[in-house]
mmCIF file of C-alpha atoms in Angstrom:
data_model
loop_
_atom_site.group_PDB
_atom_site.id
_atom_site.type_symbol
_atom_site.label_atom_id
_atom_site.label_comp_id
_atom_site.label_asym_id
_atom_site.label_seq_id
_atom_site.Cartn_x
_atom_site.Cartn_y
_atom_site.Cartn_z
ATOM 1 C CA MET R 10 50.387 -3.724 -48.539
ATOM 2 C CA PRO R 11 47.820 -2.178 -46.607
ATOM 3 C CA GLY R 12 46.256 -0.126 -49.856
ATOM 4 C CA GLY R 13 46.386 -3.568 -51.436
ATOM 5 C CA PHE R 14 44.957 -5.366 -49.345
ATOM 6 C CA GLU R 15 41.732 -3.273 -48.640
ATOM 7 C CA ARG R 16 40.860 -3.192 -52.809
ATOM 8 C CA LEU R 17 41.450 -6.656 -52.771
ATOM 9 C CA PHE R 18 38.998 -7.253 -49.236
ATOM 10 C CA HIS R 19 36.618 -4.747 -51.258
ATOM 11 C CA ALA R 20 36.921 -6.395 -54.793
ATOM 12 C CA HIS R 21 36.075 -10.405 -53.250
ATOM 13 C CA ALA R 22 34.723 -10.172 -49.953
ATOM 14 C CA ASP R 23 31.108 -10.472 -51.055
ATOM 15 C CA ALA R 24 32.071 -13.589 -53.367
ATOM 16 C CA VAL R 25 33.692 -15.373 -50.431
ATOM 17 C CA LEU R 26 30.552 -15.016 -48.931
ATOM 18 C CA ALA R 27 28.163 -16.040 -51.102
ATOM 19 C CA TYR R 28 30.643 -18.750 -51.538
ATOM 20 C CA ALA R 29 30.020 -19.508 -47.856
ATOM 21 C CA LEU R 30 26.682 -19.086 -47.142
ATOM 22 C CA ARG R 31 25.607 -21.412 -50.081
ATOM 23 C CA ARG R 32 27.738 -24.120 -47.838
ATOM 24 C CA SER R 33 27.452 -22.950 -44.418
ATOM 25 C CA ASP R 34 24.997 -21.144 -41.908
ATOM 26 C CA SER R 35 25.461 -17.139 -42.291
ATOM 27 C CA ASP R 36 27.153 -16.956 -38.369
ATOM 28 C CA THR R 37 29.537 -19.935 -40.129
ATOM 29 C CA ALA R 38 29.937 -18.120 -43.788
ATOM 30 C CA GLN R 39 30.453 -14.726 -41.482
ATOM 31 C CA GLU R 40 33.334 -16.563 -39.532
ATOM 32 C CA VAL R 41 34.847 -18.348 -42.999
ATOM 33 C CA VAL R 42 35.419 -14.798 -44.504
ATOM 34 C CA SER R 43 37.470 -13.860 -42.003
ATOM 35 C CA GLU R 44 39.623 -16.547 -41.642
ATOM 36 C CA THR R 45 39.818 -16.502 -45.180
ATOM 37 C CA PHE R 46 41.072 -12.790 -45.765
ATOM 38 C CA ALA R 47 43.372 -13.649 -42.377
ATOM 39 C CA VAL R 48 44.917 -15.967 -44.755
ATOM 40 C CA ALA R 49 45.372 -14.128 -47.234
ATOM 41 C CA TRP R 50 46.624 -10.605 -44.799
ATOM 42 C CA ARG R 51 49.430 -13.009 -43.621
ATOM 43 C CA ARG R 52 50.164 -14.253 -47.403
ATOM 44 C CA PHE R 53 49.777 -11.427 -49.187
ATOM 45 C CA SER R 54 52.513 -11.349 -51.313
ATOM 46 C CA GLU R 55 51.677 -15.014 -52.429
ATOM 47 C CA VAL R 56 48.326 -14.001 -53.455
ATOM 48 C CA PRO R 57 47.962 -15.078 -56.770
ATOM 49 C CA ASP R 58 46.116 -12.632 -60.019
ATOM 50 C CA PRO R 59 43.063 -13.077 -60.541
ATOM 51 C CA ALA R 60 42.861 -13.655 -56.620
ATOM 52 C CA LEU R 61 39.124 -15.282 -56.573
ATOM 53 C CA PRO R 62 40.105 -18.517 -57.200
ATOM 54 C CA TRP R 63 43.224 -18.420 -54.465
ATOM 55 C CA LEU R 64 40.811 -17.011 -52.102
ATOM 56 C CA LEU R 65 37.590 -19.620 -52.475
ATOM 57 C CA GLY R 66 40.135 -22.358 -52.189
ATOM 58 C CA VAL R 67 41.252 -20.949 -48.699
ATOM 59 C CA ALA R 68 37.830 -20.470 -48.022
ATOM 60 C CA ARG R 69 37.057 -24.250 -48.924
ATOM 61 C CA ARG R 70 39.539 -25.334 -46.633
ATOM 62 C CA VAL R 71 38.435 -22.935 -43.822
ATOM 63 C CA LEU R 72 34.826 -24.528 -44.129
ATOM 64 C CA ALA R 73 36.157 -27.619 -44.260
ATOM 65 C CA ASN R 74 37.915 -27.647 -40.526
ATOM 66 C CA SER R 75 34.797 -26.159 -38.946
ATOM 67 C CA ARG R 76 33.133 -29.420 -40.588
ATOM 68 C CA ARG R 77 35.909 -31.499 -39.097
ATOM 69 C CA SER R 78 35.836 -29.131 -35.761
ATOM 70 C CA SER R 79 32.094 -29.542 -35.387
ATOM 71 C CA SER R 80 32.238 -32.724 -36.418
ATOM 72 C CA ARG R 81 34.622 -33.974 -33.642
ATOM 73 C CA GLN R 82 31.843 -31.630 -30.857
ATOM 74 C CA ARG R 83 29.125 -33.351 -32.213
ATOM 75 C CA ALA R 84 30.768 -37.186 -31.620
ATOM 76 C CA LEU R 85 32.638 -35.693 -28.152
ATOM 77 C CA ALA R 86 29.136 -35.021 -27.416
ATOM 78 C CA LEU R 87 26.950 -37.946 -28.205
ATOM 79 C CA ARG R 88 29.918 -40.039 -26.869
ATOM 80 C CA LEU R 89 29.512 -38.594 -23.301
ATOM 81 C CA VAL R 90 25.400 -38.969 -23.721
ATOM 82 C CA GLU R 91 25.956 -42.353 -24.239
ATOM 83 C CA GLU R 92 28.513 -42.920 -21.625
ATOM 84 C CA PRO R 93 26.899 -44.154 -18.248
ATOM 85 C CA ALA R 94 26.951 -41.797 -15.434
ATOM 86 C CA PRO R 95 28.774 -42.974 -12.697
ATOM 87 C CA ALA R 96 26.873 -45.320 -10.153
ATOM 88 C CA THR R 97 27.775 -43.377 -7.082
ATOM 89 C CA GLY R 98 25.181 -40.663 -6.221
ATOM 90 C CA ASP R 99 28.020 -38.584 -4.161
ATOM 91 C CA PRO R 100 29.665 -36.541 -6.534
ATOM 92 C CA THR R 101 32.007 -34.473 -4.398
ATOM 93 C CA GLY R 102 34.902 -37.097 -6.159
ATOM 94 C CA GLU R 103 33.678 -35.979 -9.345
ATOM 95 C CA VAL R 104 34.088 -32.599 -8.323
ATOM 96 C CA ASP R 105 37.077 -32.771 -6.043
ATOM 97 C CA ALA R 106 38.364 -33.872 -9.344
ATOM 98 C CA ARG R 107 37.884 -31.978 -11.997
ATOM 99 C CA ILE R 108 39.232 -29.282 -9.224
ATOM 100 C CA SER R 109 42.556 -30.958 -9.163
ATOM 101 C CA VAL R 110 42.828 -30.757 -12.603
ATOM 102 C CA ARG R 111 41.308 -27.420 -13.290
ATOM 103 C CA THR R 112 44.466 -26.227 -10.707
ATOM 104 C CA ALA R 113 47.117 -28.260 -11.842
ATOM 105 C CA LEU R 114 46.386 -27.118 -15.632
ATOM 106 C CA GLU R 115 46.601 -23.184 -14.338
ATOM 107 C CA SER R 116 49.956 -24.167 -12.633
ATOM 108 C CA LEU R 117 51.662 -24.731 -16.161
ATOM 109 C CA SER R 118 52.731 -22.423 -17.700
ATOM 110 C CA PRO R 119 50.576 -20.641 -21.151
ATOM 111 C CA ALA R 120 52.510 -22.793 -23.197
ATOM 112 C CA GLU R 121 52.689 -26.073 -21.878
ATOM 113 C CA ARG R 122 49.108 -25.616 -20.839
ATOM 114 C CA GLU R 123 48.358 -24.322 -24.636
ATOM 115 C CA ALA R 124 50.608 -27.588 -25.970
ATOM 116 C CA ILE R 125 48.608 -29.891 -23.601
ATOM 117 C CA GLU R 126 44.976 -28.368 -24.959
ATOM 118 C CA LEU R 127 45.748 -28.659 -28.431
ATOM 119 C CA LEU R 128 45.955 -32.638 -28.269
ATOM 120 C CA ALA R 129 43.387 -32.873 -25.805
ATOM 121 C CA TRP R 130 40.440 -30.405 -26.097
ATOM 122 C CA GLU R 131 41.259 -29.597 -30.229
ATOM 123 C CA ASP R 132 42.055 -33.662 -30.992
ATOM 124 C CA LEU R 133 45.133 -32.517 -32.895
ATOM 125 C CA SER R 134 48.102 -34.819 -33.666
ATOM 126 C CA PRO R 135 51.390 -34.277 -32.512
ATOM 127 C CA SER R 136 52.242 -32.923 -36.143
ATOM 128 C CA GLU R 137 49.068 -30.267 -36.240
ATOM 129 C CA ALA R 138 49.667 -28.772 -32.525
ATOM 130 C CA ALA R 139 53.510 -28.331 -33.729
ATOM 131 C CA GLU R 140 51.885 -26.366 -37.183
ATOM 132 C CA VAL R 141 49.219 -24.342 -35.039
ATOM 133 C CA LEU R 142 52.490 -23.151 -32.353
ATOM 134 C CA GLY R 143 54.536 -22.790 -35.371
ATOM 135 C CA CYS R 144 57.297 -24.961 -34.444
ATOM 136 C CA SER R 145 59.313 -28.222 -35.023
ATOM 137 C CA ARG R 146 57.615 -31.256 -34.150
ATOM 138 C CA ALA R 147 61.110 -31.660 -31.662
ATOM 139 C CA VAL R 148 60.394 -28.400 -29.719
ATOM 140 C CA PHE R 149 56.193 -29.228 -29.249
ATOM 141 C CA SER R 150 56.982 -32.910 -28.715
ATOM 142 C CA VAL R 151 59.627 -31.287 -25.954
ATOM 143 C CA ARG R 152 57.204 -28.712 -24.698
ATOM 144 C CA LEU R 153 54.426 -31.703 -24.155
ATOM 145 C CA HIS R 154 57.048 -33.922 -22.132
ATOM 146 C CA ARG R 155 57.567 -30.954 -19.543
ATOM 147 C CA ALA R 156 53.995 -30.104 -20.013
ATOM 148 C CA ARG R 157 52.490 -33.888 -18.905
ATOM 149 C CA ARG R 158 55.894 -34.194 -16.391
ATOM 150 C CA ARG R 159 54.490 -30.875 -14.414
ATOM 151 C CA LEU R 160 51.567 -31.854 -14.541
ATOM 152 C CA ARG R 161 51.593 -35.215 -13.386
ATOM 153 C CA ARG R 162 53.191 -34.356 -11.010
ATOM 154 C CA HIS R 163 51.505 -31.306 -9.189
ATOM 155 C CA LEU R 164 48.364 -33.703 -9.654
ATOM 156 C CA THR R 165 49.935 -36.851 -7.739
ATOM 157 C CA ALA R 166 51.381 -33.900 -4.901
ATOM 158 C CA SER R 167 47.127 -32.691 -4.837
ATOM 159 C CA LEU R 168 46.338 -36.327 -4.799
ATOM 160 C CA GLU R 169 48.331 -37.316 -2.431
ATOM 161 C CA PRO R 170 46.623 -38.584 1.063
ATOM 162 C CA MET R 171 47.245 -35.940 4.131
ATOM 163 C CA GLU R 172 49.494 -36.721 7.117
ATOM 164 C CA PRO R 173 47.002 -38.341 9.724
ATOM 165 C CA PRO R 174 47.122 -36.498 12.889
ATOM 166 C CA SER R 175 49.348 -37.919 15.909
ATOM 167 C CA THR R 176 48.546 -39.664 18.943
ATOM 168 C CA PRO R 177 49.324 -36.980 21.487
ATOM 169 C CA VAL R 178 50.993 -37.822 23.372
ATOM 170 C CA THR R 179 50.730 -37.942 27.086
ATOM 171 C CA PRO R 180 53.440 -36.643 29.588
ATOM 172 C CA SER R 181 54.902 -39.467 31.834
ATOM 173 C CA ALA R 182 53.493 -39.580 35.560
ATOM 174 C CA SER R 183 55.916 -39.219 38.237
ATOM 175 C CA PRO R 184 57.533 -42.057 40.420
ATOM 176 C CA ALA R 185 55.571 -41.231 43.100
ATOM 177 C CA GLU R 186 52.049 -41.377 40.928
ATOM 178 C CA THR R 187 53.080 -44.693 39.539
ATOM 179 C CA GLY R 188 54.135 -46.292 42.520
ATOM 180 C CA PRO R 189 57.345 -47.607 43.685
ATOM 181 C CA ALA R 190 58.033 -51.079 40.654
ATOM 182 C CA THR R 191 56.921 -48.341 37.898
ATOM 183 C CA ALA R 192 59.434 -45.967 39.337
ATOM 184 C CA ALA R 193 61.528 -48.924 39.087
ATOM 185 C CA ARG R 194 61.298 -50.140 35.694
ATOM 186 C CA GLU R 195 61.142 -46.165 34.144
ATOM 187 C CA ALA R 196 64.492 -46.226 35.991
ATOM 188 C CA ARG R 197 66.331 -48.621 34.298
#
């Protein structure tokens, strides 16, 4: 396989790069070539002869995914720019909340953290996230449920107010210091 893959790469890498360059910038085109041949490596036994049309079809899908991702990033940036800034001048609460969330995420296992990040940051559907992780939708749903439950538990614990300090207990005065009436009440 390695020799056959090398021949495939040397025979078609320039054509795939030219295809990608006509449809994107140089950096994106390089990434498209890398991703296209990564797919070809994983699915080498499925690459037909002639391989170029198949490779260009893969490159087309990689470009489409790249465009969708860029579009989502631009939409998010636009939403963040258009969103009004918080009215408070003190960012302490927001910083504390971000630190709490970051700490809560770090408390999760890598698999649980990745499940949440695929949905929240990559904007994937549960089916797409399951495909990315190479598991069934049901397995992903269980992983996501557990991750959310642990995250919620950690965040709830970190947001609970600390117990107020207890009032200092003053020792009782001796009967001699309080007088006969107080001493009689305390004796009862």
